[in-house]
Amino acid sequence: MKERSIGFRRNIDLVVKALSGLAALTGIAFLVWILIVIVVKGLGAIRPEFFTQLPAPPMMPGGGLGNAILGTGIITTLATLIGVPIGLMAGIFLSEFGRDSFLAELVRYATNILMGTPSIIIGVFVYVIMVAPMGGFSGYSGSVALAIIMLPVVARTTEDMLNLVPDAVRESALALGAPRWKATVGVVFRAARTGLVTGSLLAVARVSGETAPLLFTALNSPFWPRSLSEPTANLPVTIFNYAMSPYVDWQAMAWGSSLLITTVILGITVLVRTILGRRKTT
Amino acid sequence: MITEHTAHEPDPNPQPLSGTGDDSLPGSEPIKIETRGLTFHYGHQQVLFENNLDVGANRVTAIIGPSGCGKSTHLRVYNRIFELYRNQRVEGKVLLDGRDIFHPEVDLLELRRKVGMIFQTPTPFSLSVFENVAYGLKLHYRMGRGEMAERVEGALHRAALWDEVKDKLNHSGTALSGGQQQRLCIARALAVQPEVILMDEPTSAIDPVATAKIEELIHTLKKDYTLVVVTHNMQQAARISDYTAFFYEGRIVEFGLTKKIFTRPDRKQTEDYITGRFG
């Protein structure tokens, strides 16, 4: 038997460290690259009228994407109003009432599948159940599609966050004579509130750049949103259309929109991190 | 409106209880909780076997025994908190003031108001100190702000916490020290005017100085309340309790006056545990 040389082991160690470090850097490098490109190309389009004006015809100066920004705001808000409450209630069921029951396991499994479902399939699904029967594209159907995508994200984060609340806290509330629902809403929810807020925010961030489901539902519009029962302007589909167009100024607008969406998502993520970080210190 | 709990001074020297353990001695103490033939199953596993125990009114009863012997399970029957979880089955009788706590007409929320509970780790809610204590009050009573403030202050006084928190009633209850948090939980439990207070290893997560304060508190509380304290700390049981029940593998091996259990136990097993030969 021969001893293995320490030098050989040290070299292997060094190689593994270097490779894993390189792999990590690659991931970060792409993110930084994307951010740089978006900022460099998009910053030029961000002027006051970008936020306030309707789009101009190709090759005409001026114009903005005010309608798409407003439309995205409205569609996402409505989606949040639909998706977050249902997701929260589902999460409460999983963590507080269902727990390890058969129904809860079934719901949990279904939620995981829904979470992994490609968003384009959700778009096509909403097209079939809403757009086709109602006879046209609409902002409502866009909100429903986004709400469906939010649902599993909110449900699972809610469950996870509520599970972090120790059972002894639930028991304490019940031991004081609180009925189950009061213990959940007044005590468990409150203990988990920062987590619940962050979960909902992450769900918003998750859907605010979704394009495929909107392509089949809200479509797009060159006008200000008047009614959600019509096709409604929104940023992701605008990026899709403008980026594919041959016009340089439309392409610039697409870069501007990309920068805006990226900034919003980044902003939400940073906000989430700040909230979570603050929770740890209290 | 709440009627104030009338305090009466119990005989400072606890006497043998009727019915259990010391059959040889005639009992003379009033009994608060009477447990008869209590068995308990988690799924298919039986964890309590035919427990018989009498808890003396205005006394401190300690439940001791090695880990996993069923002490906590036994305690958690008294306020039916175990019902929170599935797959559990309980048989036998538990009488609170002579009334079966499992009778279908028993109001579970009222039972839990009467039988308060303190847990191993302090469980302050994510609310202010004031709101923590007011939480239970609001569940059971309607009252104006003035009376509420009085009741909260009263409960904090009784839990020996008032002087430490009177200037930070609006601070978060979770920001207090561990010992203070536990006394806050005691104040919260006292605020709803319970008759019995169950404590499940109330000092095991708390430093020695804070533990001493809570033990002192337990001593003063028995004037107004009946206490049942689960502890793995035998010295603590000897210090704080009037009666001690020794649990082993789901059975009550021996029950009687603490003085007697710790000086001349009847059973070899009790003696071995108390002298530290196992456990």
JSON list of C-alpha atoms in Angstrom, two decimals, chain B residues 47-251:
[
{"chain": "B", "resi": 47, "resn": "VAL", "atom": "CA", "xyz": [-48.79, 6.49, 25.50]},
{"chain": "B", "resi": 48, "resn": "LEU", "atom": "CA", "xyz": [-50.87, 6.74, 28.68]},
{"chain": "B", "resi": 49, "resn": "PHE", "atom": "CA", "xyz": [-52.08, 3.74, 30.66]},
{"chain": "B", "resi": 50, "resn": "GLU", "atom": "CA", "xyz": [-54.85, 3.99, 33.25]},
{"chain": "B", "resi": 51, "resn": "ASN", "atom": "CA", "xyz": [-53.72, 7.25, 34.83]},
{"chain": "B", "resi": 52, "resn": "ASN", "atom": "CA", "xyz": [-55.43, 8.11, 38.11]},
{"chain": "B", "resi": 53, "resn": "LEU", "atom": "CA", "xyz": [-54.52, 11.43, 39.63]},
{"chain": "B", "resi": 54, "resn": "ASP", "atom": "CA", "xyz": [-56.06, 13.98, 41.96]},
{"chain": "B", "resi": 55, "resn": "VAL", "atom": "CA", "xyz": [-54.99, 17.58, 41.67]},
{"chain": "B", "resi": 56, "resn": "GLY", "atom": "CA", "xyz": [-55.50, 19.47, 44.92]},
{"chain": "B", "resi": 57, "resn": "ALA", "atom": "CA", "xyz": [-57.18, 22.87, 44.76]},
{"chain": "B", "resi": 58, "resn": "ASN", "atom": "CA", "xyz": [-54.78, 25.77, 45.35]},
{"chain": "B", "resi": 59, "resn": "ARG", "atom": "CA", "xyz": [-51.86, 23.39, 45.38]},
{"chain": "B", "resi": 60, "resn": "VAL", "atom": "CA", "xyz": [-48.91, 22.94, 43.09]},
{"chain": "B", "resi": 61, "resn": "THR", "atom": "CA", "xyz": [-48.77, 19.46, 41.64]},
{"chain": "B", "resi": 62, "resn": "ALA", "atom": "CA", "xyz": [-45.53, 18.52, 39.90]},
{"chain": "B", "resi": 63, "resn": "ILE", "atom": "CA", "xyz": [-45.37, 15.87, 37.22]},
{"chain": "B", "resi": 64, "resn": "ILE", "atom": "CA", "xyz": [-41.91, 14.35, 36.88]},
{"chain": "B", "resi": 65, "resn": "GLY", "atom": "CA", "xyz": [-40.42, 11.51, 34.90]},
{"chain": "B", "resi": 66, "resn": "PRO", "atom": "CA", "xyz": [-37.92, 10.77, 32.16]},
{"chain": "B", "resi": 67, "resn": "SER", "atom": "CA", "xyz": [-38.37, 12.13, 28.62]},
{"chain": "B", "resi": 68, "resn": "GLY", "atom": "CA", "xyz": [-41.15, 10.48, 26.67]},
{"chain": "B", "resi": 69, "resn": "CYS", "atom": "CA", "xyz": [-42.91, 9.12, 29.76]},
{"chain": "B", "resi": 70, "resn": "GLY", "atom": "CA", "xyz": [-46.18, 10.87, 28.91]},
{"chain": "B", "resi": 71, "resn": "LYS", "atom": "CA", "xyz": [-45.98, 13.82, 31.33]},
{"chain": "B", "resi": 72, "resn": "SER", "atom": "CA", "xyz": [-46.81, 16.44, 28.71]},
{"chain": "B", "resi": 73, "resn": "THR", "atom": "CA", "xyz": [-49.42, 14.24, 27.06]},
{"chain": "B", "resi": 74, "resn": "HIS", "atom": "CA", "xyz": [-51.16, 13.85, 30.39]},
{"chain": "B", "resi": 75, "resn": "LEU", "atom": "CA", "xyz": [-51.07, 17.60, 31.01]},
{"chain": "B", "resi": 76, "resn": "ARG", "atom": "CA", "xyz": [-52.37, 18.38, 27.53]},
{"chain": "B", "resi": 77, "resn": "VAL", "atom": "CA", "xyz": [-55.54, 16.41, 28.23]},
{"chain": "B", "resi": 78, "resn": "TYR", "atom": "CA", "xyz": [-56.65, 18.83, 30.96]},
{"chain": "B", "resi": 79, "resn": "ASN", "atom": "CA", "xyz": [-57.41, 21.66, 28.53]},
{"chain": "B", "resi": 80, "resn": "ARG", "atom": "CA", "xyz": [-58.07, 19.34, 25.58]},
{"chain": "B", "resi": 81, "resn": "ILE", "atom": "CA", "xyz": [-55.36, 21.10, 23.57]},
{"chain": "B", "resi": 82, "resn": "PHE", "atom": "CA", "xyz": [-54.30, 17.74, 22.14]},
{"chain": "B", "resi": 83, "resn": "GLU", "atom": "CA", "xyz": [-57.45, 17.82, 20.01]},
{"chain": "B", "resi": 84, "resn": "LEU", "atom": "CA", "xyz": [-55.65, 20.18, 17.66]},
{"chain": "B", "resi": 85, "resn": "TYR", "atom": "CA", "xyz": [-53.97, 17.16, 16.09]},
{"chain": "B", "resi": 86, "resn": "ARG", "atom": "CA", "xyz": [-55.37, 14.18, 14.30]},
{"chain": "B", "resi": 87, "resn": "ASN", "atom": "CA", "xyz": [-55.16, 10.50, 15.06]},
{"chain": "B", "resi": 88, "resn": "GLN", "atom": "CA", "xyz": [-55.38, 10.78, 18.80]},
{"chain": "B", "resi": 89, "resn": "ARG", "atom": "CA", "xyz": [-57.72, 8.91, 21.07]},
{"chain": "B", "resi": 90, "resn": "VAL", "atom": "CA", "xyz": [-58.43, 9.43, 24.70]},
{"chain": "B", "resi": 91, "resn": "GLU", "atom": "CA", "xyz": [-60.41, 7.26, 27.10]},
{"chain": "B", "resi": 92, "resn": "GLY", "atom": "CA", "xyz": [-61.25, 7.61, 30.76]},
{"chain": "B", "resi": 93, "resn": "LYS", "atom": "CA", "xyz": [-62.55, 10.47, 32.81]},
{"chain": "B", "resi": 94, "resn": "VAL", "atom": "CA", "xyz": [-61.21, 13.86, 33.75]},
{"chain": "B", "resi": 95, "resn": "LEU", "atom": "CA", "xyz": [-63.41, 15.78, 36.16]},
{"chain": "B", "resi": 96, "resn": "LEU", "atom": "CA", "xyz": [-62.91, 19.49, 36.72]},
{"chain": "B", "resi": 97, "resn": "ASP", "atom": "CA", "xyz": [-64.81, 20.48, 39.86]},
{"chain": "B", "resi": 98, "resn": "GLY", "atom": "CA", "xyz": [-66.63, 17.18, 39.53]},
{"chain": "B", "resi": 99, "resn": "ARG", "atom": "CA", "xyz": [-67.69, 17.79, 35.90]},
{"chain": "B", "resi": 100, "resn": "ASP", "atom": "CA", "xyz": [-66.48, 15.66, 33.03]},
{"chain": "B", "resi": 101, "resn": "ILE", "atom": "CA", "xyz": [-64.46, 17.85, 30.64]},
{"chain": "B", "resi": 102, "resn": "PHE", "atom": "CA", "xyz": [-65.36, 15.54, 27.75]},
{"chain": "B", "resi": 103, "resn": "HIS", "atom": "CA", "xyz": [-69.11, 15.88, 28.25]},
{"chain": "B", "resi": 104, "resn": "PRO", "atom": "CA", "xyz": [-70.62, 16.96, 24.91]},
{"chain": "B", "resi": 105, "resn": "GLU", "atom": "CA", "xyz": [-72.20, 20.00, 26.53]},
{"chain": "B", "resi": 106, "resn": "VAL", "atom": "CA", "xyz": [-68.91, 21.35, 27.79]},
{"chain": "B", "resi": 107, "resn": "ASP", "atom": "CA", "xyz": [-68.03, 24.64, 26.10]},
{"chain": "B", "resi": 108, "resn": "LEU", "atom": "CA", "xyz": [-64.47, 24.01, 24.94]},
{"chain": "B", "resi": 109, "resn": "LEU", "atom": "CA", "xyz": [-63.57, 27.69, 24.82]},
{"chain": "B", "resi": 110, "resn": "GLU", "atom": "CA", "xyz": [-64.88, 28.20, 28.36]},
{"chain": "B", "resi": 111, "resn": "LEU", "atom": "CA", "xyz": [-62.94, 25.13, 29.55]},
{"chain": "B", "resi": 112, "resn": "ARG", "atom": "CA", "xyz": [-59.79, 26.67, 28.12]},
{"chain": "B", "resi": 113, "resn": "ARG", "atom": "CA", "xyz": [-60.55, 29.98, 29.78]},
{"chain": "B", "resi": 114, "resn": "LYS", "atom": "CA", "xyz": [-60.75, 28.17, 33.12]},
{"chain": "B", "resi": 115, "resn": "VAL", "atom": "CA", "xyz": [-57.69, 26.03, 32.46]},
{"chain": "B", "resi": 116, "resn": "GLY", "atom": "CA", "xyz": [-54.79, 28.17, 31.24]},
{"chain": "B", "resi": 117, "resn": "MET", "atom": "CA", "xyz": [-51.54, 26.86, 29.85]},
{"chain": "B", "resi": 118, "resn": "ILE", "atom": "CA", "xyz": [-47.91, 27.94, 29.76]},
{"chain": "B", "resi": 119, "resn": "PHE", "atom": "CA", "xyz": [-45.54, 26.31, 27.29]},
{"chain": "B", "resi": 120, "resn": "GLN", "atom": "CA", "xyz": [-41.94, 25.20, 27.27]},
{"chain": "B", "resi": 121, "resn": "THR", "atom": "CA", "xyz": [-40.73, 28.05, 25.07]},
{"chain": "B", "resi": 122, "resn": "PRO", "atom": "CA", "xyz": [-42.27, 31.45, 25.69]},
{"chain": "B", "resi": 123, "resn": "THR", "atom": "CA", "xyz": [-44.90, 32.16, 23.05]},
{"chain": "B", "resi": 124, "resn": "PRO", "atom": "CA", "xyz": [-45.52, 35.90, 22.97]},
{"chain": "B", "resi": 125, "resn": "PHE", "atom": "CA", "xyz": [-47.70, 36.92, 20.04]},
{"chain": "B", "resi": 126, "resn": "SER", "atom": "CA", "xyz": [-46.38, 39.43, 17.49]},
{"chain": "B", "resi": 127, "resn": "LEU", "atom": "CA", "xyz": [-48.31, 42.12, 19.30]},
{"chain": "B", "resi": 128, "resn": "SER", "atom": "CA", "xyz": [-47.44, 44.81, 21.82]},
{"chain": "B", "resi": 129, "resn": "VAL", "atom": "CA", "xyz": [-46.98, 43.86, 25.47]},
{"chain": "B", "resi": 130, "resn": "PHE", "atom": "CA", "xyz": [-50.38, 45.39, 26.23]},
{"chain": "B", "resi": 131, "resn": "GLU", "atom": "CA", "xyz": [-52.13, 43.65, 23.34]},
{"chain": "B", "resi": 132, "resn": "ASN", "atom": "CA", "xyz": [-50.60, 40.32, 24.32]},
{"chain": "B", "resi": 133, "resn": "VAL", "atom": "CA", "xyz": [-52.26, 40.49, 27.73]},
{"chain": "B", "resi": 134, "resn": "ALA", "atom": "CA", "xyz": [-55.45, 41.99, 26.33]},
{"chain": "B", "resi": 135, "resn": "TYR", "atom": "CA", "xyz": [-55.76, 39.24, 23.70]},
{"chain": "B", "resi": 136, "resn": "GLY", "atom": "CA", "xyz": [-57.46, 36.69, 25.92]},
{"chain": "B", "resi": 137, "resn": "LEU", "atom": "CA", "xyz": [-59.53, 39.35, 27.68]},
{"chain": "B", "resi": 138, "resn": "LYS", "atom": "CA", "xyz": [-60.98, 40.47, 24.38]},
{"chain": "B", "resi": 139, "resn": "LEU", "atom": "CA", "xyz": [-61.85, 36.89, 23.49]},
{"chain": "B", "resi": 140, "resn": "HIS", "atom": "CA", "xyz": [-64.00, 36.37, 26.54]},
{"chain": "B", "resi": 141, "resn": "TYR", "atom": "CA", "xyz": [-65.21, 39.74, 27.78]},
{"chain": "B", "resi": 142, "resn": "ARG", "atom": "CA", "xyz": [-66.53, 43.05, 26.57]},
{"chain": "B", "resi": 143, "resn": "MET", "atom": "CA", "xyz": [-65.28, 46.06, 28.44]},
{"chain": "B", "resi": 144, "resn": "GLY", "atom": "CA", "xyz": [-64.30, 49.69, 28.02]},
{"chain": "B", "resi": 145, "resn": "ARG", "atom": "CA", "xyz": [-60.76, 50.90, 27.53]},
{"chain": "B", "resi": 146, "resn": "GLY", "atom": "CA", "xyz": [-60.38, 51.97, 31.15]},
{"chain": "B", "resi": 147, "resn": "GLU", "atom": "CA", "xyz": [-61.35, 48.61, 32.56]},
{"chain": "B", "resi": 148, "resn": "MET", "atom": "CA", "xyz": [-59.23, 46.84, 29.95]},
{"chain": "B", "resi": 149, "resn": "ALA", "atom": "CA", "xyz": [-56.17, 48.86, 30.98]},
{"chain": "B", "resi": 150, "resn": "GLU", "atom": "CA", "xyz": [-56.87, 48.08, 34.63]},
{"chain": "B", "resi": 151, "resn": "ARG", "atom": "CA", "xyz": [-57.19, 44.37, 33.96]},
{"chain": "B", "resi": 152, "resn": "VAL", "atom": "CA", "xyz": [-54.01, 44.28, 31.89]},
{"chain": "B", "resi": 153, "resn": "GLU", "atom": "CA", "xyz": [-52.11, 46.12, 34.59]},
{"chain": "B", "resi": 154, "resn": "GLY", "atom": "CA", "xyz": [-53.54, 43.78, 37.23]},
{"chain": "B", "resi": 155, "resn": "ALA", "atom": "CA", "xyz": [-52.47, 40.70, 35.30]},
{"chain": "B", "resi": 156, "resn": "LEU", "atom": "CA", "xyz": [-48.97, 42.09, 34.74]},
{"chain": "B", "resi": 157, "resn": "HIS", "atom": "CA", "xyz": [-48.72, 42.83, 38.47]},
{"chain": "B", "resi": 158, "resn": "ARG", "atom": "CA", "xyz": [-49.76, 39.31, 39.36]},
{"chain": "B", "resi": 159, "resn": "ALA", "atom": "CA", "xyz": [-47.18, 37.94, 36.94]},
{"chain": "B", "resi": 160, "resn": "ALA", "atom": "CA", "xyz": [-44.53, 40.14, 38.66]},
{"chain": "B", "resi": 161, "resn": "LEU", "atom": "CA", "xyz": [-43.77, 41.85, 35.36]},
{"chain": "B", "resi": 162, "resn": "TRP", "atom": "CA", "xyz": [-45.45, 45.25, 35.70]},
{"chain": "B", "resi": 163, "resn": "ASP", "atom": "CA", "xyz": [-42.45, 47.17, 37.00]},
{"chain": "B", "resi": 164, "resn": "GLU", "atom": "CA", "xyz": [-40.28, 45.92, 34.16]},
{"chain": "B", "resi": 165, "resn": "VAL", "atom": "CA", "xyz": [-42.69, 46.68, 31.32]},
{"chain": "B", "resi": 166, "resn": "LYS", "atom": "CA", "xyz": [-44.84, 49.58, 32.51]},
{"chain": "B", "resi": 167, "resn": "ASP", "atom": "CA", "xyz": [-42.86, 51.98, 30.30]},
{"chain": "B", "resi": 168, "resn": "LYS", "atom": "CA", "xyz": [-42.92, 49.75, 27.25]},
{"chain": "B", "resi": 169, "resn": "LEU", "atom": "CA", "xyz": [-46.49, 48.53, 27.02]},
{"chain": "B", "resi": 170, "resn": "ASN", "atom": "CA", "xyz": [-46.49, 49.47, 23.35]},
{"chain": "B", "resi": 171, "resn": "HIS", "atom": "CA", "xyz": [-43.26, 47.66, 22.54]},
{"chain": "B", "resi": 172, "resn": "SER", "atom": "CA", "xyz": [-43.44, 44.30, 20.85]},
{"chain": "B", "resi": 173, "resn": "GLY", "atom": "CA", "xyz": [-43.86, 41.39, 23.24]},
{"chain": "B", "resi": 174, "resn": "THR", "atom": "CA", "xyz": [-41.31, 39.45, 21.23]},
{"chain": "B", "resi": 175, "resn": "ALA", "atom": "CA", "xyz": [-38.62, 42.03, 22.04]},
{"chain": "B", "resi": 176, "resn": "LEU", "atom": "CA", "xyz": [-38.60, 41.18, 25.77]},
{"chain": "B", "resi": 177, "resn": "SER", "atom": "CA", "xyz": [-36.01, 38.86, 27.31]},
{"chain": "B", "resi": 178, "resn": "GLY", "atom": "CA", "xyz": [-36.82, 35.15, 27.52]},
{"chain": "B", "resi": 179, "resn": "GLY", "atom": "CA", "xyz": [-37.75, 35.25, 31.20]},
{"chain": "B", "resi": 180, "resn": "GLN", "atom": "CA", "xyz": [-39.88, 38.35, 30.70]},
{"chain": "B", "resi": 181, "resn": "GLN", "atom": "CA", "xyz": [-41.58, 36.73, 27.71]},
{"chain": "B", "resi": 182, "resn": "GLN", "atom": "CA", "xyz": [-42.52, 33.75, 29.86]},
{"chain": "B", "resi": 183, "resn": "ARG", "atom": "CA", "xyz": [-43.95, 36.01, 32.57]},
{"chain": "B", "resi": 184, "resn": "LEU", "atom": "CA", "xyz": [-45.80, 37.90, 29.83]},
{"chain": "B", "resi": 185, "resn": "CYS", "atom": "CA", "xyz": [-47.36, 34.57, 28.80]},
{"chain": "B", "resi": 186, "resn": "ILE", "atom": "CA", "xyz": [-48.27, 33.96, 32.44]},
{"chain": "B", "resi": 187, "resn": "ALA", "atom": "CA", "xyz": [-49.86, 37.43, 32.65]},
{"chain": "B", "resi": 188, "resn": "ARG", "atom": "CA", "xyz": [-51.75, 36.70, 29.44]},
{"chain": "B", "resi": 189, "resn": "ALA", "atom": "CA", "xyz": [-53.05, 33.46, 30.91]},
{"chain": "B", "resi": 190, "resn": "LEU", "atom": "CA", "xyz": [-53.95, 35.12, 34.24]},
{"chain": "B", "resi": 191, "resn": "ALA", "atom": "CA", "xyz": [-55.86, 37.93, 32.55]},
{"chain": "B", "resi": 192, "resn": "VAL", "atom": "CA", "xyz": [-58.77, 35.68, 31.57]},
{"chain": "B", "resi": 193, "resn": "GLN", "atom": "CA", "xyz": [-59.34, 34.71, 35.22]},
{"chain": "B", "resi": 194, "resn": "PRO", "atom": "CA", "xyz": [-58.48, 31.03, 35.02]},
{"chain": "B", "resi": 195, "resn": "GLU", "atom": "CA", "xyz": [-58.87, 28.60, 37.88]},
{"chain": "B", "resi": 196, "resn": "VAL", "atom": "CA", "xyz": [-56.18, 26.16, 36.88]},
{"chain": "B", "resi": 197, "resn": "ILE", "atom": "CA", "xyz": [-52.81, 26.89, 35.26]},
{"chain": "B", "resi": 198, "resn": "LEU", "atom": "CA", "xyz": [-50.97, 24.14, 33.46]},
{"chain": "B", "resi": 199, "resn": "MET", "atom": "CA", "xyz": [-47.26, 24.62, 32.91]},
{"chain": "B", "resi": 200, "resn": "ASP", "atom": "CA", "xyz": [-45.35, 22.40, 30.52]},
{"chain": "B", "resi": 201, "resn": "GLU", "atom": "CA", "xyz": [-41.67, 22.67, 31.52]},
{"chain": "B", "resi": 202, "resn": "PRO", "atom": "CA", "xyz": [-42.06, 26.43, 31.92]},
{"chain": "B", "resi": 203, "resn": "THR", "atom": "CA", "xyz": [-38.43, 27.16, 32.72]},
{"chain": "B", "resi": 204, "resn": "SER", "atom": "CA", "xyz": [-36.53, 24.73, 30.53]},
{"chain": "B", "resi": 205, "resn": "ALA", "atom": "CA", "xyz": [-35.75, 27.43, 27.94]},
{"chain": "B", "resi": 206, "resn": "ILE", "atom": "CA", "xyz": [-34.91, 30.12, 30.49]},
{"chain": "B", "resi": 207, "resn": "ASP", "atom": "CA", "xyz": [-31.77, 31.14, 32.37]},
{"chain": "B", "resi": 208, "resn": "PRO", "atom": "CA", "xyz": [-31.37, 30.35, 36.09]},
{"chain": "B", "resi": 209, "resn": "VAL", "atom": "CA", "xyz": [-32.08, 33.88, 37.38]},
{"chain": "B", "resi": 210, "resn": "ALA", "atom": "CA", "xyz": [-35.29, 34.13, 35.39]},
{"chain": "B", "resi": 211, "resn": "THR", "atom": "CA", "xyz": [-36.15, 30.59, 36.47]},
{"chain": "B", "resi": 212, "resn": "ALA", "atom": "CA", "xyz": [-35.89, 31.62, 40.13]},
{"chain": "B", "resi": 213, "resn": "LYS", "atom": "CA", "xyz": [-38.32, 34.47, 39.48]},
{"chain": "B", "resi": 214, "resn": "ILE", "atom": "CA", "xyz": [-40.83, 32.15, 37.85]},
{"chain": "B", "resi": 215, "resn": "GLU", "atom": "CA", "xyz": [-40.53, 29.62, 40.67]},
{"chain": "B", "resi": 216, "resn": "GLU", "atom": "CA", "xyz": [-41.19, 32.40, 43.15]},
{"chain": "B", "resi": 217, "resn": "LEU", "atom": "CA", "xyz": [-44.17, 33.43, 41.07]},
{"chain": "B", "resi": 218, "resn": "ILE", "atom": "CA", "xyz": [-45.54, 29.89, 41.08]},
{"chain": "B", "resi": 219, "resn": "HIS", "atom": "CA", "xyz": [-45.35, 29.99, 44.84]},
{"chain": "B", "resi": 220, "resn": "THR", "atom": "CA", "xyz": [-47.42, 33.17, 45.10]},
{"chain": "B", "resi": 221, "resn": "LEU", "atom": "CA", "xyz": [-49.90, 32.07, 42.43]},
{"chain": "B", "resi": 222, "resn": "LYS", "atom": "CA", "xyz": [-51.13, 29.04, 44.30]},
{"chain": "B", "resi": 223, "resn": "LYS", "atom": "CA", "xyz": [-53.00, 31.31, 46.69]},
{"chain": "B", "resi": 224, "resn": "ASP", "atom": "CA", "xyz": [-55.47, 32.00, 43.89]},
{"chain": "B", "resi": 225, "resn": "TYR", "atom": "CA", "xyz": [-54.96, 29.22, 41.39]},
{"chain": "B", "resi": 226, "resn": "THR", "atom": "CA", "xyz": [-54.43, 25.51, 41.11]},
{"chain": "B", "resi": 227, "resn": "LEU", "atom": "CA", "xyz": [-51.17, 24.71, 39.35]},
{"chain": "B", "resi": 228, "resn": "VAL", "atom": "CA", "xyz": [-49.96, 21.62, 37.56]},
{"chain": "B", "resi": 229, "resn": "VAL", "atom": "CA", "xyz": [-46.33, 21.82, 36.50]},
{"chain": "B", "resi": 230, "resn": "VAL", "atom": "CA", "xyz": [-44.54, 19.34, 34.27]},
{"chain": "B", "resi": 231, "resn": "THR", "atom": "CA", "xyz": [-40.81, 19.45, 34.88]},
{"chain": "B", "resi": 232, "resn": "HIS", "atom": "CA", "xyz": [-37.81, 17.33, 34.09]},
{"chain": "B", "resi": 233, "resn": "ASN", "atom": "CA", "xyz": [-35.92, 19.09, 36.85]},
{"chain": "B", "resi": 234, "resn": "MET", "atom": "CA", "xyz": [-36.35, 17.17, 40.09]},
{"chain": "B", "resi": 235, "resn": "GLN", "atom": "CA", "xyz": [-34.88, 19.87, 42.29]},
{"chain": "B", "resi": 236, "resn": "GLN", "atom": "CA", "xyz": [-37.44, 22.22, 40.83]},
{"chain": "B", "resi": 237, "resn": "ALA", "atom": "CA", "xyz": [-40.27, 19.80, 41.57]},
{"chain": "B", "resi": 238, "resn": "ALA", "atom": "CA", "xyz": [-39.01, 19.50, 45.14]},
{"chain": "B", "resi": 239, "resn": "ARG", "atom": "CA", "xyz": [-38.79, 23.28, 45.52]},
{"chain": "B", "resi": 240, "resn": "ILE", "atom": "CA", "xyz": [-42.11, 24.34, 44.07]},
{"chain": "B", "resi": 241, "resn": "SER", "atom": "CA", "xyz": [-44.64, 21.56, 44.53]},
{"chain": "B", "resi": 242, "resn": "ASP", "atom": "CA", "xyz": [-46.91, 20.26, 47.24]},
{"chain": "B", "resi": 243, "resn": "TYR", "atom": "CA", "xyz": [-47.63, 17.00, 45.46]},
{"chain": "B", "resi": 244, "resn": "THR", "atom": "CA", "xyz": [-45.60, 15.05, 42.98]},
{"chain": "B", "resi": 245, "resn": "ALA", "atom": "CA", "xyz": [-46.60, 12.42, 40.46]},
{"chain": "B", "resi": 246, "resn": "PHE", "atom": "CA", "xyz": [-43.83, 10.24, 39.05]},
{"chain": "B", "resi": 247, "resn": "PHE", "atom": "CA", "xyz": [-44.57, 9.04, 35.52]},
{"chain": "B", "resi": 248, "resn": "TYR", "atom": "CA", "xyz": [-42.78, 6.19, 33.84]},
{"chain": "B", "resi": 249, "resn": "GLU", "atom": "CA", "xyz": [-43.64, 4.75, 30.43]},
{"chain": "B", "resi": 250, "resn": "GLY", "atom": "CA", "xyz": [-47.13, 6.21, 30.48]},
{"chain": "B", "resi": 251, "resn": "ARG", "atom": "CA", "xyz": [-48.00, 5.01, 33.94]}
]
